Structures are given as C-alpha cells and as structure tokens.
Short mmCIF file of N, CA, C and O in Angstrom, two decimals:
data_model
loop_
_atom_site.label_atom_id
_atom_site.label_comp_id
_atom_site.label_asym_id
_atom_site.label_seq_id
_atom_site.Cartn_x
_atom_site.Cartn_y
_atom_site.Cartn_z
N MET G 1 0.90 -1.12 0.07
CA MET G 1 0.00 -0.12 0.08
C MET G 1 0.81 1.24 0.16
O MET G 1 1.72 1.33 0.80
N THR G 2 0.65 2.22 -0.86
CA THR G 2 1.61 3.30 -1.13
C THR G 2 0.89 4.49 -0.21
O THR G 2 -0.31 4.65 -0.30
N ALA G 3 1.58 5.24 0.42
CA ALA G 3 0.81 6.42 1.08
C ALA G 3 0.94 7.59 0.23
O ALA G 3 1.72 7.83 -0.60
N PHE G 4 -0.25 8.45 0.39
CA PHE G 4 -0.60 9.56 -0.42
C PHE G 4 -0.10 10.71 0.07
O PHE G 4 0.03 10.80 1.46
N PRO G 5 0.63 11.74 -0.62
CA PRO G 5 1.08 12.89 -0.04
C PRO G 5 -0.19 13.53 0.59
O PRO G 5 -1.33 13.69 0.10
N VAL G 6 0.02 14.16 1.86
CA VAL G 6 -0.86 15.02 2.65
C VAL G 6 -1.13 16.53 1.72
O VAL G 6 -2.32 16.97 1.71
N LYS G 7 -0.19 16.95 0.95
CA LYS G 7 -0.21 18.31 0.30
C LYS G 7 0.75 18.15 -0.74
O LYS G 7 1.74 17.32 -0.91
N ASN G 8 0.35 19.18 -1.84
CA ASN G 8 1.27 19.14 -2.92
C ASN G 8 2.37 20.12 -2.38
O ASN G 8 2.17 21.20 -2.25
N GLN G 9 3.69 19.52 -2.37
CA GLN G 9 4.89 20.48 -1.88
C GLN G 9 5.19 21.53 -2.96
O GLN G 9 5.46 22.61 -2.10
N ARG G 10 5.06 21.60 -4.02
CA ARG G 10 5.31 22.50 -4.95
C ARG G 10 4.24 23.64 -4.67
O ARG G 10 4.58 24.93 -4.62
N LEU G 11 3.15 23.39 -4.79
CA LEU G 11 1.73 24.30 -4.33
C LEU G 11 2.11 24.78 -2.98
O LEU G 11 1.88 26.29 -2.89
N ALA G 12 2.42 24.19 -2.05
CA ALA G 12 2.77 24.90 -0.53
C ALA G 12 3.92 25.64 -0.81
O ALA G 12 3.85 26.86 -0.08
N ALA G 13 4.88 25.47 -1.38
CA ALA G 13 5.99 26.28 -1.44
C ALA G 13 5.61 27.52 -2.25
O ALA G 13 6.12 28.57 -1.65
N ALA G 14 4.88 27.56 -3.22
CA ALA G 14 4.54 28.61 -3.93
C ALA G 14 3.65 29.54 -3.05
O ALA G 14 3.70 30.74 -3.11
N GLY G 15 2.67 29.06 -2.42
CA GLY G 15 2.02 29.54 -1.49
C GLY G 15 2.50 30.50 -0.35
O GLY G 15 2.53 31.48 -0.11
N TYR G 16 3.70 29.90 0.35
CA TYR G 16 4.35 30.50 1.32
C TYR G 16 5.34 31.57 0.79
O TYR G 16 5.41 32.54 1.18
N MET G 17 5.75 31.41 -0.62
CA MET G 17 6.38 32.42 -1.10
C MET G 17 5.49 33.90 -1.40
O MET G 17 5.84 34.93 -1.22
N TRP G 18 4.35 33.41 -1.99
CA TRP G 18 3.33 34.46 -2.08
C TRP G 18 2.92 35.21 -0.79
O TRP G 18 2.96 36.40 -0.61
N ALA G 19 2.77 34.57 0.33
CA ALA G 19 2.59 35.12 1.60
C ALA G 19 3.63 35.82 2.13
O ALA G 19 3.58 36.91 2.59
N PHE G 20 4.99 35.27 1.75
CA PHE G 20 6.14 36.06 2.19
C PHE G 20 6.22 37.34 1.44
O PHE G 20 6.63 38.34 1.98
N ALA G 21 6.11 37.39 0.35
CA ALA G 21 6.35 38.37 -0.51
C ALA G 21 5.05 39.61 -0.37
O ALA G 21 5.11 40.70 -0.40
N ALA G 22 4.10 39.06 0.13
CA ALA G 22 2.73 40.00 0.45
C ALA G 22 3.13 40.81 1.76
O ALA G 22 2.44 41.73 1.93
N LEU G 23 4.01 40.30 2.59
CA LEU G 23 4.46 40.88 3.75
C LEU G 23 5.02 42.41 3.54
O LEU G 23 5.26 43.37 4.15
N ARG G 24 5.44 42.59 2.24
CA ARG G 24 5.84 43.78 1.93
C ARG G 24 4.84 44.87 1.78
O ARG G 24 5.32 46.24 1.54
N THR G 25 3.68 44.71 1.69
CA THR G 25 2.56 45.60 1.67
C THR G 25 2.06 45.62 2.92
O THR G 25 2.08 44.96 3.79
N GLU G 26 1.30 46.90 3.22
CA GLU G 26 0.96 47.32 4.58
C GLU G 26 -0.28 46.35 5.11
O GLU G 26 -0.13 45.90 6.30
N ALA G 27 -1.25 46.17 4.52
CA ALA G 27 -2.56 45.55 5.00
C ALA G 27 -2.04 44.03 5.42
O ALA G 27 -2.39 43.52 6.50
N PRO G 28 -1.40 43.23 4.59
CA PRO G 28 -1.07 41.80 4.93
C PRO G 28 -0.05 41.84 6.13
O PRO G 28 0.05 40.86 6.92
N ARG G 29 0.98 42.86 6.07
CA ARG G 29 1.82 42.97 7.03
C ARG G 29 1.33 43.23 8.46
O ARG G 29 1.59 42.73 9.71
N ALA G 30 0.11 44.06 8.54
CA ALA G 30 -0.63 44.40 9.87
C ALA G 30 -1.27 43.00 10.13
O ALA G 30 -1.27 42.72 11.39
N HIS G 31 -1.98 42.43 9.12
CA HIS G 31 -2.73 41.11 9.60
C HIS G 31 -1.55 40.04 10.24
O HIS G 31 -1.96 39.39 11.28
N TYR G 32 -0.34 40.02 9.55
CA TYR G 32 0.63 39.00 10.11
C TYR G 32 1.11 39.48 11.43
O TYR G 32 1.25 38.68 12.48
N GLY G 33 1.19 40.88 11.54
CA GLY G 33 1.52 41.36 13.08
C GLY G 33 0.64 40.84 14.04
O GLY G 33 1.05 40.71 15.19
N ARG G 34 -0.56 41.26 13.77
CA ARG G 34 -1.59 40.75 14.92
C ARG G 34 -1.54 39.40 15.09
O ARG G 34 -1.73 39.13 16.24
N ARG G 35 -1.31 38.56 14.22
CA ARG G 35 -1.31 37.11 14.42
C ARG G 35 -0.09 36.73 15.38
O ARG G 35 -0.16 36.05 16.13
N ARG G 36 1.04 37.55 15.15
CA ARG G 36 2.25 37.15 15.71
C ARG G 36 1.91 37.71 17.15
O ARG G 36 2.52 37.05 18.10
N ALA G 37 1.46 38.85 17.46
CA ALA G 37 1.25 39.20 18.59
C ALA G 37 0.27 38.60 19.59
O ALA G 37 0.46 38.52 20.64
N GLY G 38 -0.62 37.94 18.89
CA GLY G 38 -1.64 37.01 19.57
C GLY G 38 -0.92 35.65 20.12
O GLY G 38 -1.52 34.71 20.53
N GLY G 39 0.53 35.50 19.70
CA GLY G 39 1.21 34.14 20.09
C GLY G 39 1.49 33.36 19.27
O GLY G 39 2.02 32.26 19.44
N GLU G 40 0.94 33.40 17.87
CA GLU G 40 1.29 32.46 16.81
C GLU G 40 2.54 32.31 16.46
O GLU G 40 3.37 33.42 16.45
N ARG G 41 3.28 31.24 16.17
CA ARG G 41 4.58 31.19 15.58
C ARG G 41 4.63 31.79 14.23
O ARG G 41 3.54 32.14 13.70
N ARG G 42 5.81 31.94 13.76
CA ARG G 42 5.99 32.67 12.19
C ARG G 42 5.41 31.81 11.32
O ARG G 42 4.55 32.37 10.45
N THR G 43 5.52 30.48 11.40
CA THR G 43 4.88 29.80 10.15
C THR G 43 3.41 29.56 10.31
O THR G 43 2.62 29.69 9.27
N ALA G 44 2.81 29.61 11.52
CA ALA G 44 1.51 29.43 11.58
C ALA G 44 0.88 30.81 11.04
O ALA G 44 -0.25 30.86 10.53
N ALA G 45 1.36 31.98 11.67
CA ALA G 45 0.95 33.20 11.04
C ALA G 45 1.04 33.54 9.68
O ALA G 45 0.11 33.99 8.82
N LEU G 46 2.13 32.97 9.18
CA LEU G 46 2.27 32.90 7.48
C LEU G 46 1.33 32.22 6.96
O LEU G 46 0.68 32.41 5.70
N ARG G 47 0.96 30.91 7.47
CA ARG G 47 -0.24 30.07 7.09
C ARG G 47 -1.35 30.69 6.99
O ARG G 47 -2.18 30.41 5.91
N ASN G 48 -1.79 31.39 7.88
CA ASN G 48 -3.01 32.07 8.06
C ASN G 48 -3.08 33.18 7.07
O ASN G 48 -4.05 33.13 6.54
N LEU G 49 -2.00 33.78 6.71
CA LEU G 49 -2.03 34.84 5.82
C LEU G 49 -2.38 34.34 4.51
O LEU G 49 -2.99 34.78 3.53
N LEU G 50 -1.65 33.09 4.12
CA LEU G 50 -1.80 32.38 2.99
C LEU G 50 -3.25 32.07 2.79
O LEU G 50 -3.94 32.35 1.68
N ASN G 51 -3.82 31.54 3.93
CA ASN G 51 -5.30 31.16 3.82
C ASN G 51 -6.27 32.58 3.65
O ASN G 51 -7.21 32.30 2.70
N LYS G 52 -5.90 33.52 4.11
CA LYS G 52 -6.50 34.66 3.87
C LYS G 52 -6.27 35.13 2.49
O LYS G 52 -7.40 35.54 1.80
N LEU G 53 -5.17 35.20 1.76
CA LEU G 53 -4.99 35.60 0.58
C LEU G 53 -5.78 34.64 -0.59
O LEU G 53 -6.43 35.05 -1.41
N LEU G 54 -5.66 33.50 -0.12
CA LEU G 54 -6.40 32.31 -0.89
C LEU G 54 -7.97 32.72 -1.05
O LEU G 54 -8.53 32.52 -2.03
N GLY G 55 -8.52 33.13 0.12
CA GLY G 55 -9.86 33.30 0.30
C GLY G 55 -10.21 34.59 -0.46
O GLY G 55 -11.13 34.70 -1.33
N CYS G 56 -9.24 35.51 -0.40
CA CYS G 56 -9.63 36.94 -1.34
C CYS G 56 -9.52 36.51 -2.81
O CYS G 56 -10.22 36.97 -3.55
N LEU G 57 -8.69 35.43 -3.25
CA LEU G 57 -8.56 35.18 -4.47
C LEU G 57 -9.82 34.58 -5.03
O LEU G 57 -10.43 35.00 -6.12
N TYR G 58 -10.04 33.76 -4.38
CA TYR G 58 -11.50 32.92 -4.65
C TYR G 58 -12.69 33.92 -4.70
O TYR G 58 -13.33 33.74 -5.72
N HIS G 59 -12.64 34.75 -3.84
CA HIS G 59 -13.86 35.63 -3.61
C HIS G 59 -13.93 36.55 -4.81
O HIS G 59 -14.81 36.78 -5.82
N CYS G 60 -12.69 37.15 -5.39
CA CYS G 60 -12.37 37.97 -6.49
C CYS G 60 -12.75 37.02 -7.82
O CYS G 60 -13.34 37.59 -8.67
N LEU G 61 -12.28 35.84 -8.01
CA LEU G 61 -12.63 35.06 -9.04
C LEU G 61 -13.97 34.70 -9.34
O LEU G 61 -14.68 34.75 -10.25
N GLN G 62 -14.68 34.34 -7.96
CA GLN G 62 -16.08 34.12 -8.02
C GLN G 62 -17.20 35.19 -8.40
O GLN G 62 -18.12 34.92 -9.12
N ASN G 63 -16.83 36.12 -7.98
CA ASN G 63 -17.60 37.44 -8.05
C ASN G 63 -17.14 38.44 -9.07
O ASN G 63 -17.77 39.55 -9.31
N ARG G 64 -15.94 38.12 -9.73
CA ARG G 64 -15.46 38.99 -10.80
C ARG G 64 -15.50 40.48 -10.36
O ARG G 64 -15.92 41.38 -11.20
N VAL G 65 -14.73 40.48 -9.24
CA VAL G 65 -14.27 41.98 -8.77
C VAL G 65 -12.98 41.95 -8.73
O VAL G 65 -12.13 40.98 -8.53
N HIS G 66 -12.43 43.24 -8.61
CA HIS G 66 -10.83 43.48 -8.56
C HIS G 66 -10.43 43.34 -6.97
O HIS G 66 -11.33 43.87 -6.23
N TYR G 67 -9.32 43.07 -6.80
CA TYR G 67 -8.87 42.97 -5.43
C TYR G 67 -8.67 44.40 -4.64
O TYR G 67 -8.14 45.16 -5.45
N GLU G 68 -9.49 44.53 -3.59
CA GLU G 68 -9.13 45.74 -2.74
C GLU G 68 -8.56 45.29 -1.39
O GLU G 68 -9.13 44.65 -0.49
N PRO G 69 -7.37 45.71 -1.26
CA PRO G 69 -6.65 45.21 -0.05
C PRO G 69 -7.22 45.97 1.19
O PRO G 69 -7.35 45.16 2.43
N ASP G 70 -7.90 47.27 1.21
CA ASP G 70 -8.37 47.86 2.26
C ASP G 70 -9.70 47.03 2.72
O ASP G 70 -10.07 46.89 3.86
N ARG G 71 -10.32 46.28 1.66
CA ARG G 71 -11.52 45.72 2.00
C ARG G 71 -11.10 44.07 2.52
O ARG G 71 -11.93 43.65 3.46
N ALA G 72 -10.37 43.63 1.90
CA ALA G 72 -9.86 42.33 2.13
C ALA G 72 -9.32 42.28 3.48
O ALA G 72 -9.56 41.23 4.24
N PHE G 73 -8.54 43.36 3.97
CA PHE G 73 -7.79 43.17 5.27
C PHE G 73 -8.32 44.28 6.10
O PHE G 73 -7.57 44.93 6.83
N ALA G 74 -9.60 44.53 6.32
CA ALA G 74 -10.30 45.46 7.12
C ALA G 74 -9.75 45.17 8.54
O ALA G 74 -9.86 44.02 9.16
N THR G 75 -9.67 46.22 9.27
CA THR G 75 -9.28 45.92 10.70
C THR G 75 -10.46 45.58 11.54
O THR G 75 -11.46 45.86 11.40
N PRO G 76 -10.21 44.17 12.26
CA PRO G 76 -11.51 43.87 12.94
C PRO G 76 -11.82 44.78 14.07
O PRO G 76 -11.05 45.42 14.55
N LEU G 77 -13.17 44.90 14.13
CA LEU G 77 -13.74 45.63 15.23
C LEU G 77 -13.72 44.74 16.50
O LEU G 77 -14.04 43.88 16.75
N ASP G 78 -13.42 45.58 17.62
CA ASP G 78 -13.75 45.15 18.92
C ASP G 78 -15.14 45.19 19.44
O ASP G 78 -15.63 46.28 19.25
N LEU G 79 -15.47 43.87 19.89
CA LEU G 79 -17.02 44.05 20.25
C LEU G 79 -17.11 44.81 21.55
O LEU G 79 -16.13 44.43 22.65
N ALA G 80 -18.00 45.32 21.98
CA ALA G 80 -18.21 46.04 23.50
C ALA G 80 -18.64 44.82 24.37
O ALA G 80 -19.39 43.87 23.89
N ALA G 81 -18.15 44.54 25.51
CA ALA G 81 -18.32 43.61 26.59
C ALA G 81 -19.79 43.81 27.16
O ALA G 81 -20.59 44.96 27.10
#
C-alpha cells in the first residue's frame, strides 16, 4: 500500500512564497503582525496569511471583482462587552 502525500509540496512552497512576498505591503503585514502578537509562531501566522490571501483570490474570481486590500484586510472591530 502506497502512502499518498498530504499536500502538494510545490503548491505549498509557492503559497508560502506568495504570503512572504505579500508581507511587503501594509495590510497583509498588519494582519501578520496581529497574528504574531496573538502568540502564533511565524509559520502559523504565515499560513494564516496564505489562507486569507487564497480566500480573497477565490472571492475575486467567483464574483468577478478587483482585489481591494482595504476591504480584504479590514481592521477587525472590537466588540463591546
């Protein structure tokens, strides 16, 4: 019985490079910084950023809209207690 890979290594490497490159812009960098400040390790925060970017890409392709970083990375609102 052969084991199947859990993930495509080339696709994962491309995703991490995309997320790492996105750190040069303001909104993704702030998102990454919030995750790191919340106690996540570097790789976990980068993976979360990649998931966010993939979600934005999916939304843009499904709805045929242009990418808007201010909308995609809107600052989360603090809820009143």
